[in-house]
Tab-separated table of C-alpha atoms in Angstrom:
chain	number	residue	atom	x	y	z
J	1	UNK	CA	-84.377	145.799	115.315
J	2	UNK	CA	-80.533	145.919	115.888
J	3	UNK	CA	-78.640	144.409	118.887
J	4	UNK	CA	-75.022	145.713	119.641
J	5	UNK	CA	-72.770	144.035	121.847
J	6	UNK	CA	-69.325	145.722	122.534
J	7	UNK	CA	-66.091	143.598	123.404
J	8	UNK	CA	-62.333	144.440	123.699
J	9	UNK	CA	-62.165	146.872	126.495
J	10	UNK	CA	-59.467	146.435	129.301
J	11	UNK	CA	-56.740	148.235	131.119
J	12	UNK	CA	-53.655	149.204	129.368
J	13	UNK	CA	-50.861	151.429	129.901
J	14	UNK	CA	-50.503	154.861	128.648
J	15	UNK	CA	-49.151	154.504	124.717
J	16	UNK	CA	-50.582	151.012	124.461
J	17	UNK	CA	-53.348	149.790	121.971
J	18	UNK	CA	-56.613	148.087	122.209
J	19	UNK	CA	-59.020	147.069	119.489
J	20	UNK	CA	-62.600	147.117	120.325
J	21	UNK	CA	-65.283	145.359	118.337
J	22	UNK	CA	-69.047	145.869	118.009
J	23	UNK	CA	-70.758	142.841	117.103
J	24	UNK	CA	-74.299	143.805	115.573
J	25	UNK	CA	-77.258	141.387	114.792
J	26	UNK	CA	-80.987	141.923	113.553
J	27	UNK	CA	-81.690	144.131	110.222
J	28	UNK	CA	-79.605	144.751	107.256
J	29	UNK	CA	-76.051	145.649	108.284
J	30	UNK	CA	-74.658	147.161	105.460
J	31	UNK	CA	-76.866	150.402	105.370
J	32	UNK	CA	-76.332	151.382	108.700
J	33	UNK	CA	-74.383	154.048	110.360
J	34	UNK	CA	-72.353	152.983	113.218
J	35	UNK	CA	-70.435	155.161	115.804
J	36	UNK	CA	-68.388	154.968	118.880
J	37	UNK	CA	-68.960	157.074	121.606
J	38	UNK	CA	-67.349	157.386	125.354
J	39	UNK	CA	-68.277	158.356	128.797
J	40	UNK	CA	-65.635	159.482	131.496
J	41	UNK	CA	-66.504	159.549	134.792
J	42	UNK	CA	-68.191	162.711	135.689
J	43	UNK	CA	-68.337	163.822	132.251
J	44	UNK	CA	-71.041	163.544	129.462
J	45	UNK	CA	-71.180	161.232	126.876
J	46	UNK	CA	-68.908	162.143	123.750
J	47	UNK	CA	-68.571	160.991	120.215
J	48	UNK	CA	-65.210	159.254	119.136
J	49	UNK	CA	-65.819	158.129	115.571
J	50	UNK	CA	-68.431	156.989	113.234
J	51	UNK	CA	-68.561	155.112	109.906
J	52	UNK	CA	-71.503	155.206	107.131
J	53	UNK	CA	-71.541	151.977	105.546
J	54	UNK	CA	-73.195	153.303	102.378
J	55	UNK	CA	-69.959	155.053	100.931
J	56	UNK	CA	-67.610	154.534	103.750
J	57	UNK	CA	-67.490	157.958	105.051
J	58	UNK	CA	-65.658	158.411	108.517
J	59	UNK	CA	-65.868	160.777	111.258
J	60	UNK	CA	-63.325	161.267	114.129
J	61	UNK	CA	-63.322	163.425	117.103
J	62	UNK	CA	-60.424	165.956	117.044
J	63	UNK	CA	-59.027	164.306	120.408
J	64	UNK	CA	-58.671	160.909	118.652
J	65	UNK	CA	-57.518	161.719	115.024
J	66	UNK	CA	-54.368	159.688	113.857
J	67	UNK	CA	-54.607	157.498	116.737
J	68	UNK	CA	-57.962	155.976	116.594
J	69	UNK	CA	-59.547	153.851	113.364
J	70	UNK	CA	-62.816	152.927	112.865
J	71	UNK	CA	-63.557	150.193	110.150
J	72	UNK	CA	-66.304	147.696	109.622
J	73	UNK	CA	-66.777	144.188	108.138
J	74	UNK	CA	-70.011	143.633	106.305
J	75	UNK	CA	-69.864	139.934	106.139
J	76	UNK	CA	-69.042	139.550	109.941
J	77	UNK	CA	-71.255	142.449	110.814
J	78	UNK	CA	-68.731	143.752	113.179
J	79	UNK	CA	-67.346	147.319	113.680
J	80	UNK	CA	-63.923	147.702	114.847
J	81	UNK	CA	-62.430	150.619	116.807
J	82	UNK	CA	-58.573	150.349	116.676
J	83	UNK	CA	-57.272	152.629	119.396
J	84	UNK	CA	-53.469	153.329	119.359
J	85	UNK	CA	-51.157	155.506	121.509
J	86	UNK	CA	-53.717	155.662	124.099
J	87	UNK	CA	-53.755	158.282	126.517
J	88	UNK	CA	-54.943	158.493	130.256
J	89	UNK	CA	-57.892	160.913	128.910
J	90	UNK	CA	-59.182	157.873	126.718
J	91	UNK	CA	-60.312	156.490	129.909
J	92	UNK	CA	-64.172	155.422	129.979
J	93	UNK	CA	-66.895	153.395	129.040
J	94	UNK	CA	-66.845	152.893	125.108
J	95	UNK	CA	-70.511	152.460	123.565
J	96	UNK	CA	-71.315	151.298	120.190
J	97	UNK	CA	-74.282	152.780	118.668
J	98	UNK	CA	-76.238	152.263	115.192
J	99	UNK	CA	-78.648	153.962	113.004
J	100	UNK	CA	-80.501	152.046	110.541
J	101	UNK	CA	-79.822	154.320	107.749
J	102	UNK	CA	-77.666	157.147	106.835
J	103	UNK	CA	-76.699	159.997	109.095
J	104	UNK	CA	-75.684	162.993	107.145
J	105	UNK	CA	-72.229	163.877	107.482
J	106	UNK	CA	-72.436	166.969	109.610
J	107	UNK	CA	-74.473	165.030	112.281
J	108	UNK	CA	-72.217	161.975	112.838
J	109	UNK	CA	-70.995	162.929	116.043
J	110	UNK	CA	-74.577	163.598	117.540
J	111	UNK	CA	-75.912	160.759	119.842
J	112	UNK	CA	-79.329	161.810	119.000
J	113	UNK	CA	-79.017	160.651	115.698
J	114	UNK	CA	-78.447	156.864	116.835
J	115	UNK	CA	-81.426	154.384	117.453
J	116	UNK	CA	-79.710	151.277	119.274
J	117	UNK	CA	-76.844	151.263	121.555
J	118	UNK	CA	-74.914	148.678	123.265
J	119	UNK	CA	-74.071	148.253	127.088
J	120	UNK	CA	-70.672	149.635	126.677
J	121	UNK	CA	-67.200	148.298	127.515
J	122	UNK	CA	-64.690	149.862	130.001
J	123	UNK	CA	-61.445	151.209	128.804
J	124	UNK	CA	-58.835	152.164	131.540
J	125	UNK	CA	-55.546	153.766	130.531
J	126	UNK	CA	-53.076	154.245	133.178
J	127	UNK	CA	-49.732	155.398	133.416
């Protein structure tokens, strides 16, 4: 079993920054794949970013490329999502998700590939 707890959400002005944290516990962490997803009101959940700890490959949605950075700290079992130059459309509930093992690169954006999910943290970007 893997437990995920997100933190770091909040209210920020357009153009501002936030850093989300996903604290993991349970099974061996360094072979996991971890992703961040978000869901805006009235919209479907969408992939934001993902990281494979074996090899360090990352994925970013086109809408966040150049603004968001995903990283992981194996020792602390934490995955971060640094979000810069935030836009109103980044508003939503952000979820951390994990799979105990690798996900192929072409499937990193698929929520069906992830086994474990956190409860989410709210990010509100307001101008």
